[in-house]
Coordinates of C-alpha atoms and ligand atoms in Angstrom, one line a residue:
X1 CA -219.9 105.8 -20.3
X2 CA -218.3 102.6 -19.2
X3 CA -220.4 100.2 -17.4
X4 CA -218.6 99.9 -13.8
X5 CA -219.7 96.0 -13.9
X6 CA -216.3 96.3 -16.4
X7 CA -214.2 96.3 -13.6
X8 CA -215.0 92.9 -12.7
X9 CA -214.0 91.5 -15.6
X10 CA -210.7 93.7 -16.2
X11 CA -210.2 91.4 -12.8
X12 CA -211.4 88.1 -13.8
X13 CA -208.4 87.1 -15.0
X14 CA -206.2 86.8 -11.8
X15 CA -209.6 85.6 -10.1
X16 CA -210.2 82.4 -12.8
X17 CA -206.5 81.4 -12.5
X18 CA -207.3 81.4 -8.5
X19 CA -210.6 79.8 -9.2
X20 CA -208.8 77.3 -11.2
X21 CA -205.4 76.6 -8.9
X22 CA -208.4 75.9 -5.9
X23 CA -210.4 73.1 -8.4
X24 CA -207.2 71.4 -9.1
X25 CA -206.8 71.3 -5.6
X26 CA -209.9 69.1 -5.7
X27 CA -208.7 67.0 -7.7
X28 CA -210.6 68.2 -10.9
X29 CA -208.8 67.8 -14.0
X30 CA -208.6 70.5 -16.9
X31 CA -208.5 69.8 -20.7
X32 CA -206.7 72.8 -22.5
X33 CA -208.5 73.2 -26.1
X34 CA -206.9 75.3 -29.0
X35 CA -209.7 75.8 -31.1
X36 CA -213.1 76.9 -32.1
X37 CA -213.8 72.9 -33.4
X38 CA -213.1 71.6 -30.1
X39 CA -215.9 70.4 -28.6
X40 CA -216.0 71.4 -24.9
X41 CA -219.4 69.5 -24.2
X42 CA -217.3 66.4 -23.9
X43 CA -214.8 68.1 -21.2
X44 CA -217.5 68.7 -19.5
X45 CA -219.8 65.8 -19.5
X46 CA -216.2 64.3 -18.3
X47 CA -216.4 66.4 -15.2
X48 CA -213.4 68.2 -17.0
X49 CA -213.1 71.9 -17.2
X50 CA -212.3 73.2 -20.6
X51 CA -210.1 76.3 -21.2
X52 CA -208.8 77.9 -24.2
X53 CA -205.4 78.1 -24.6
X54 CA -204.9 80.1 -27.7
X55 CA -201.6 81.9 -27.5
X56 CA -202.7 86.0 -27.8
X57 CA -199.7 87.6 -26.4
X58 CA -196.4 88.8 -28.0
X59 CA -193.9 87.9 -24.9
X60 CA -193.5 84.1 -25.4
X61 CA -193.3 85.0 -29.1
X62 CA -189.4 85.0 -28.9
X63 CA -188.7 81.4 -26.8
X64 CA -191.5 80.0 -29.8
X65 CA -189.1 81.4 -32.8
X66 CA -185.8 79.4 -31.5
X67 CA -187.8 76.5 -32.3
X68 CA -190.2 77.2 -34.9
X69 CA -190.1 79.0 -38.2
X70 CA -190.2 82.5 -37.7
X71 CA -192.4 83.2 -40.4
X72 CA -195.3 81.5 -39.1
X73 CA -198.3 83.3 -37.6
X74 CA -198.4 85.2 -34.0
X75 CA -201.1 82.7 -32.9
X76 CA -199.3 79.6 -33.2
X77 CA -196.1 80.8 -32.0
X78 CA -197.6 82.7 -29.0
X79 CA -199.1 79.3 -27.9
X80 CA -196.2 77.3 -28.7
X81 CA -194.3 79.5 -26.7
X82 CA -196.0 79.9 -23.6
X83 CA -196.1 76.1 -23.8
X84 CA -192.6 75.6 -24.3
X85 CA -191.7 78.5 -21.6
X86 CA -194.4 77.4 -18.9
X87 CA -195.4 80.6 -18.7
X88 CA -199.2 79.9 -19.2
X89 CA -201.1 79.0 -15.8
X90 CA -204.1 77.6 -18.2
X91 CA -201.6 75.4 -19.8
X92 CA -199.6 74.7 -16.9
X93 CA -202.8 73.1 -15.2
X94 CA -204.0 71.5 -18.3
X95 CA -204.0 67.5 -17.3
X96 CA -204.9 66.7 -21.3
X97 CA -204.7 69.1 -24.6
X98 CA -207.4 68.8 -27.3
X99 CA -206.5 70.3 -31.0
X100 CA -207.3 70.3 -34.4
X101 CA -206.0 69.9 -37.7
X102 CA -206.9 73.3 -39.4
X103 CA -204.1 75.5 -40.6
X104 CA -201.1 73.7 -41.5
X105 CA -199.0 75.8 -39.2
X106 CA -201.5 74.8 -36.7
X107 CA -201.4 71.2 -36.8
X108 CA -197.8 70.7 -37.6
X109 CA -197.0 72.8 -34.5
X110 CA -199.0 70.3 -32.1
X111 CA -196.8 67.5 -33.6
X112 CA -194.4 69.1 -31.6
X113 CA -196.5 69.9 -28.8
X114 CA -197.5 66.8 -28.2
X115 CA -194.7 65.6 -26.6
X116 CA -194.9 67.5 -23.5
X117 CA -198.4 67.0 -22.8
X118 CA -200.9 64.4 -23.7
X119 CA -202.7 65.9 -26.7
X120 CA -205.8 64.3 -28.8
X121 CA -205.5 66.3 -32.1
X122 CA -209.2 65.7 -33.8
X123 CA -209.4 65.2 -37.9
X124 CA -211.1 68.1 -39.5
X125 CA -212.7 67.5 -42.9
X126 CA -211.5 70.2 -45.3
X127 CA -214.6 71.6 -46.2
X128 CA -218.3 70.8 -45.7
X129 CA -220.0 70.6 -48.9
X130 CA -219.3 66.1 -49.5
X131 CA -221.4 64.0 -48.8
X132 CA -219.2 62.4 -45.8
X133 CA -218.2 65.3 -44.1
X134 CA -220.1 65.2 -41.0
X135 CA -220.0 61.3 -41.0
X136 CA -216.3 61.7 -40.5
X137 CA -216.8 64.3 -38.4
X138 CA -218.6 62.5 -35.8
X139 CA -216.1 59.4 -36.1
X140 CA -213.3 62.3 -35.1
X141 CA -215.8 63.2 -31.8
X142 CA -216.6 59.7 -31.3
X143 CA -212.6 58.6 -30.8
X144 CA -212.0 61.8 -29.0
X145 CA -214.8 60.9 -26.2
X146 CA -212.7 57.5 -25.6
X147 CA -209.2 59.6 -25.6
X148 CA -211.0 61.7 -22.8
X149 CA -212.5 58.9 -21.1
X150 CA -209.3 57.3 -21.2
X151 CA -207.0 60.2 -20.2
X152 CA -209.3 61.2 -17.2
X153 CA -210.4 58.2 -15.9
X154 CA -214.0 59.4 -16.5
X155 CA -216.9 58.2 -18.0
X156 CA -218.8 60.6 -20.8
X157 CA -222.4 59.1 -20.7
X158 CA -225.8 60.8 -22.4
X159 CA -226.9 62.7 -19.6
X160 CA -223.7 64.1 -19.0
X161 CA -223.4 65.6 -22.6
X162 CA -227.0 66.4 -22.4
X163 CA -226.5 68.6 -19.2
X164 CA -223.3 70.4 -20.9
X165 CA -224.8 71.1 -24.1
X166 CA -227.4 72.8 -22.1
X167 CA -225.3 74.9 -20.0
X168 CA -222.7 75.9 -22.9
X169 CA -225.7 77.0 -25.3
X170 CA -227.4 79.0 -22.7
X171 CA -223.3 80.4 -22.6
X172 CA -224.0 81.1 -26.1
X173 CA -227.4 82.8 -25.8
X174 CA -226.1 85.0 -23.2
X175 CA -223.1 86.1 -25.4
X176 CA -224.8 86.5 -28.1
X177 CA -227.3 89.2 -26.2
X178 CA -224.5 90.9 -24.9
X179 CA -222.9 91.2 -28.4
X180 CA -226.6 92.3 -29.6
X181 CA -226.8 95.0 -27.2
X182 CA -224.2 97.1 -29.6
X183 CA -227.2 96.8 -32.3
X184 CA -228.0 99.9 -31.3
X185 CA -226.8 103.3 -32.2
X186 CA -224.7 104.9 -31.1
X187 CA -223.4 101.2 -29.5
X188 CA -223.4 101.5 -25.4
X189 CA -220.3 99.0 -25.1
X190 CA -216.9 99.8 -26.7
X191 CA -215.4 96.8 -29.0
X192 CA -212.7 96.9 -26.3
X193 CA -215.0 96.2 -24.0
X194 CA -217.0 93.5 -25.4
X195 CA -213.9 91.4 -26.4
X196 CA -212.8 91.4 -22.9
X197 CA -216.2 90.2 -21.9
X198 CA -216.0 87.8 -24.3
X199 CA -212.8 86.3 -23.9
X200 CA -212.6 85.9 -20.5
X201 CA -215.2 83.2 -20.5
X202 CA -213.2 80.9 -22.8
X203 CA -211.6 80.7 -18.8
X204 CA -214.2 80.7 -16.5
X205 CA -214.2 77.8 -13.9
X206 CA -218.1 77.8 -13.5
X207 CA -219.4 78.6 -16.7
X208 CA -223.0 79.1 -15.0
X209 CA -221.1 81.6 -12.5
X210 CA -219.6 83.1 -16.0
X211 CA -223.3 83.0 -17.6
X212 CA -224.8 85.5 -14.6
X213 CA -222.0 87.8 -14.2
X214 CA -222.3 88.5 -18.2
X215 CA -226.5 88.6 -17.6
X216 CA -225.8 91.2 -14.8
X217 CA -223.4 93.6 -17.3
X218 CA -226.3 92.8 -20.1
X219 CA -228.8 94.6 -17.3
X220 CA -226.4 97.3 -16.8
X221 CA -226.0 98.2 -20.4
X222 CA -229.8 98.5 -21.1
X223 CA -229.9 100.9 -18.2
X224 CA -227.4 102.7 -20.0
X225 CA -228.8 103.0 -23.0
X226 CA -232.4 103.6 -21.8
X227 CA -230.5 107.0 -20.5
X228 CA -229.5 107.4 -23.8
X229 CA -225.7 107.2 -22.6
X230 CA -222.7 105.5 -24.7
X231 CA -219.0 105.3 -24.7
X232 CA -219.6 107.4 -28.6
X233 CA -221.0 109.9 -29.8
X234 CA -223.4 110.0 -32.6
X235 CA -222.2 109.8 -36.0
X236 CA -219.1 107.7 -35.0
X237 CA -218.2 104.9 -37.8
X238 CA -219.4 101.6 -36.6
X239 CA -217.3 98.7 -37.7
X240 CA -217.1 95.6 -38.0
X241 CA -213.9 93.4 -37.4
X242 CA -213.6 90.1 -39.0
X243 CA -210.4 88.1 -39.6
X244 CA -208.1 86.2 -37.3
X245 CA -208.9 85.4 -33.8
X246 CA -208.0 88.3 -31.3
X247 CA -207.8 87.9 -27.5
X248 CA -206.5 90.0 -24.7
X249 CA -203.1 90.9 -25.2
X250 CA -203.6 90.8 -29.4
X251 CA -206.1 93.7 -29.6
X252 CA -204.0 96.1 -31.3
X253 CA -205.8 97.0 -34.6
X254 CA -209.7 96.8 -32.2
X255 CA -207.9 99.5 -29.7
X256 CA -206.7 101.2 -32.6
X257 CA -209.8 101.7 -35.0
X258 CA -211.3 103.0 -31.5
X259 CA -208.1 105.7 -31.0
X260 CA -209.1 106.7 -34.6
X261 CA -212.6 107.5 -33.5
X262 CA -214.0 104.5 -34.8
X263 CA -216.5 102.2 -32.9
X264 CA -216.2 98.7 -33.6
X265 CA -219.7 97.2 -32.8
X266 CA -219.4 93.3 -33.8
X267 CA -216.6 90.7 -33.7
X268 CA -217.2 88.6 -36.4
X269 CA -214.2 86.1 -35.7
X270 CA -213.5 82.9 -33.2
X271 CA -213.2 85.3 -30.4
X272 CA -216.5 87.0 -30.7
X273 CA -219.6 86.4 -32.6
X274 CA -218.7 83.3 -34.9
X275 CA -218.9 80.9 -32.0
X276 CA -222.1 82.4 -30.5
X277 CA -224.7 82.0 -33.3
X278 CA -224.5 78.6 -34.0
X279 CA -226.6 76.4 -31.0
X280 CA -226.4 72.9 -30.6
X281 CA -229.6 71.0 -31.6
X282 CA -231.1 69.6 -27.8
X283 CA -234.0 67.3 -29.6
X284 CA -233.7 64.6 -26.8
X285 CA -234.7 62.4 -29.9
X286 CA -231.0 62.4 -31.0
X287 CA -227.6 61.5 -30.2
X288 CA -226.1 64.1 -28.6
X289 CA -222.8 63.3 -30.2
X290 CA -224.0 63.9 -33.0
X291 CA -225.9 67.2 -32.1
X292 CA -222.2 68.1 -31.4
X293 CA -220.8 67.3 -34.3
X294 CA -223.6 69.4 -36.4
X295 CA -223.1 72.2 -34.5
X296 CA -219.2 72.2 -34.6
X297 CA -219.1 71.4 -38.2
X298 CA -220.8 75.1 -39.2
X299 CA -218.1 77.2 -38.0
X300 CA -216.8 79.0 -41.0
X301 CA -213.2 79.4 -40.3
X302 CA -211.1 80.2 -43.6
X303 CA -209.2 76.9 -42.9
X304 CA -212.4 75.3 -45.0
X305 CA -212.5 75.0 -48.3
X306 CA -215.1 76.0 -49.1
X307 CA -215.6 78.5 -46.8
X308 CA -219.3 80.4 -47.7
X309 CA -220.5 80.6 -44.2
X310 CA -218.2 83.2 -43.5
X311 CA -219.8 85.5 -46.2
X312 CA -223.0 84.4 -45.1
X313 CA -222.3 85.6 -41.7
X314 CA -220.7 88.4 -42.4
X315 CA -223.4 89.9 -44.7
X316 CA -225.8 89.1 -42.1
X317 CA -223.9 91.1 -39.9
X318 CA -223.6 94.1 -41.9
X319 CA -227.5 94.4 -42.1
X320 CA -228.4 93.6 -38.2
X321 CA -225.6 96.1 -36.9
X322 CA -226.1 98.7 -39.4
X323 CA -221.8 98.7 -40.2
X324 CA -220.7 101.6 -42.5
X325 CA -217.3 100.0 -42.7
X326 CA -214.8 96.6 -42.0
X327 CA -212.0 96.1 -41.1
X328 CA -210.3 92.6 -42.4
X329 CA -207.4 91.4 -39.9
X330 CA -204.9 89.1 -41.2
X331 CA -202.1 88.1 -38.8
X332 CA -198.7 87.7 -40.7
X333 CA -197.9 84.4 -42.2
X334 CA -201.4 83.1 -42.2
X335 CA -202.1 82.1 -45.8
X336 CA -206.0 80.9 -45.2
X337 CA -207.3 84.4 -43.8
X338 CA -205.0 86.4 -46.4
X339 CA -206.4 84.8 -49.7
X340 CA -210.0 84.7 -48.1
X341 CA -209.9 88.5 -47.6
X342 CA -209.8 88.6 -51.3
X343 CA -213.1 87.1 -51.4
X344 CA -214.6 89.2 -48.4
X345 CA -213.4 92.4 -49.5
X346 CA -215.5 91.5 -52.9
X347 CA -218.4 90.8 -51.4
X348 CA -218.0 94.0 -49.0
X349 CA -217.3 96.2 -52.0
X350 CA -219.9 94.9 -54.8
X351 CA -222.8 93.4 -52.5
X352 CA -222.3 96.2 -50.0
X353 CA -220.4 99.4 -51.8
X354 CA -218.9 99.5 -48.3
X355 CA -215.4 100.3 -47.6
X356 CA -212.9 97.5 -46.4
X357 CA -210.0 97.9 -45.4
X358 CA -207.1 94.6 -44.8
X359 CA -204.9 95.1 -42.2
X360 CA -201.4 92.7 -41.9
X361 CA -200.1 92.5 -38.9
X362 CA -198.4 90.7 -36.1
X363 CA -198.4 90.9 -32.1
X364 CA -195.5 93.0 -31.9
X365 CA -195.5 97.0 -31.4
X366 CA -193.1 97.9 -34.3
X367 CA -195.9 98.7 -37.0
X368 CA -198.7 101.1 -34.8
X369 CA -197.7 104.5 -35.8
X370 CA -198.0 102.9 -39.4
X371 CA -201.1 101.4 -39.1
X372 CA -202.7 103.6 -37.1
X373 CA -201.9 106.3 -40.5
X374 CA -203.9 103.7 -42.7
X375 CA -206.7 103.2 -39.8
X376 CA -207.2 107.0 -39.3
X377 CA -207.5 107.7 -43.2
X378 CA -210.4 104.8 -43.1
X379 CA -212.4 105.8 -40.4
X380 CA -211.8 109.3 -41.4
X381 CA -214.2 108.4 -44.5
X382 CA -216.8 107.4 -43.1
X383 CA -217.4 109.9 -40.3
X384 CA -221.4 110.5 -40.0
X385 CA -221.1 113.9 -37.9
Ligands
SF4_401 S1 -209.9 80.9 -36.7 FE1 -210.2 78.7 -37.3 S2 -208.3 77.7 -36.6 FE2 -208.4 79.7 -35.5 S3 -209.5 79.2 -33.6 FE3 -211.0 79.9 -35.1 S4 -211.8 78.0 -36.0 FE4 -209.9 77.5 -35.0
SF4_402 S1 -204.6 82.9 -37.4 FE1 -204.4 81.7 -39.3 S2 -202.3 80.8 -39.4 FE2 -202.8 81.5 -37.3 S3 -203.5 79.7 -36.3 FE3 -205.3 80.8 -37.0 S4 -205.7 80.0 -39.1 FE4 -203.7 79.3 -38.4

């Protein structure tokens, strides 16, 4: 059973590109961000509103390859190309772009970028284990608030960060719950479902608007699942997806394992659970710059080397949603996920005797009948019924 609150958000993208066509209208300026690091406290304390414009669609894919290497990943070129095509409403409003330097794709890419927008690209360190790694960090976040203040004419003080860290961890919290509702068994939302939750609040207008709507479906779940009702039936594999980001329009391989029978009960990447669990410290005793900074710094993208958190994580995961199998998805071309599933699928296999399954892939179409072969065969071994 579907939740019908669902249908609100299959609609929330047309009504946050509304939402956000009427704030520019008043004069309220919009910072476009391309990744997990950025920080969108400081859009906000800025009386900015931050969206995420990470490229998850195939169509622009084409207009990005005339300029770009066409053995680069999806992600990149799909936001390249809606850039380049002004085909993207988020981008189009965007007043000021914030990026960082993480894949090498990635960053070389905004070099480009930059000259049709104004674009701050922050300074990731490479990994977090030395000793100045966060001191850098913060430097990076301190020299972006004065790019923002600059760019926007506004003035990022305390209270201001203060107020957004508040509001974008109780986002968190509330995303998180909805993520831990599919702890139980059988899960009551489909992985389907809970990315397009998910993702469309990297776009809301009013995040606090965002926050209830999410609190309302979170209601409406546990009264499904007090009924004893879900979108599964007993038995059915529950998996969990780690990997690259996926966003509405680059779900293939989540809709898939689900067409195989599979139910795909956490998203362990940037687009689902790896940017809920880690809060920002609200200790009024310290700089909230820095709080920012901490918080930022423990995302465990594959772009770090090292990278332990993601094993951390992800064996945390396995336990809490009871996973009998994961699926590992790599988009084409990028080099940081694809050696790191080396390391994951060791740690699923020896720590876990789970099986793991890597799946290589780009936006496009052209490979479903064969991946859905290898995804069928997986899900196939692990059927509880
Ligand atoms: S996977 Fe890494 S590079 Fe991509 S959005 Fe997430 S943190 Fe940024
Ligand atoms: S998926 Fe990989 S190659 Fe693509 S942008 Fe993210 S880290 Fe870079």
């Amino acid at each position: 059973m579907r939740p019908s609150m669902m249908k609100i958000f299959d609609n929330l993208r047309d009504q946050n590109i509304l939402d956000l066509e009427h704030a520019k209208r008043d004069n309220k300026k919009v910072v476009g961000m391309y990744c997990a690091y950025s920080p969108q406290e400081l859009a906000l304390a800025a009386g900015a509103i931050p969206v995420s414009l990470c490229g998850t669609k195939n169509e622009p894919v084409a207009a990005a390859e005339k300029v770009l290497p066409r053995n680069l990943c999806p992600l990149i070129k799909s936001s390249f190309g809606f850039a380049i095509t002004d085909t993207c409403p988020y981008f189009r409003f965007s007043d000021f772009l914030v990026a960082d330097t993480t894949c090498d794709g990635k960053k070389k890419m905004f070099e480009i970028l930059s000259s049709i927008k104004p674009m701050h690209v922050l300074h990731l360190p490479q990994g977090t284990d030395r000793p100045g790694a966060l001191g850098w960090w913060l430097e990076e976040i301190r020299v972006l608030k004065d790019k923002l203040e600059e760019n926007l004419g506004a003035t990022i003080d305390e209270d201001g960060l203060r107020a957004a860290i508040k509001l974008t961890n109780r986002e968190r919290q509330v995303m998180r719950k909805l993520h831990e509702m599919n702890r139980l068994d059988p899960a009551p939302l489909s992985g389907v479902d809970l990315l397009t939750a998910t993702w469309l609040r990297s776009f809301s207008v009013d995040k606090a608007e965002g926050i209830e709507l999410v609190e309302q479906l979170i209601e409406e779940i546990q009264e499904i699942a007090e009924k004893g009702l879900s979108p599964f039936r007993p038995g059915t594999p529950r998996i969990l997806l780690t990997g690259c980001p996926v966003g509405s329009g680059s779900e293939k391989v989540l809709k898939l394992v689900e067409e195989c029978g599979g139910s795909v009960v956490c998203l362990e990447n940037c687009s689902g659970i790896k940017t809920q669990v880690y809060l920002i410290d609200e200790d009024e005793s310290k700089d909230p710059l820095e709080a920012i900074a901490e918080r930022y710094l423990q995302i465990p993208c594959s772009c770090m080397s090292p990278n332990p958190g993601r094993l951390e994580l992800i064996s945390k995961l396995i336990d809490e949603y009871r996973v009998d199998g994961v699926v590992d998805l790599t988009w084409q071309a990028c080099h940081t996920y694809n050696v790191e599933a080396e390391l994951v699928r060791q740690l699923i296999k020896d720590k876990f005797g789970l099986p793991y399954i890597q799946l290589e892939t780009d936006y496009s179409t052209s490979d479903v009948e064969q991946l859905k072969t290898r995804v069928a065969a997986f899900i196939e071994m692990m059927d509880r019924s």
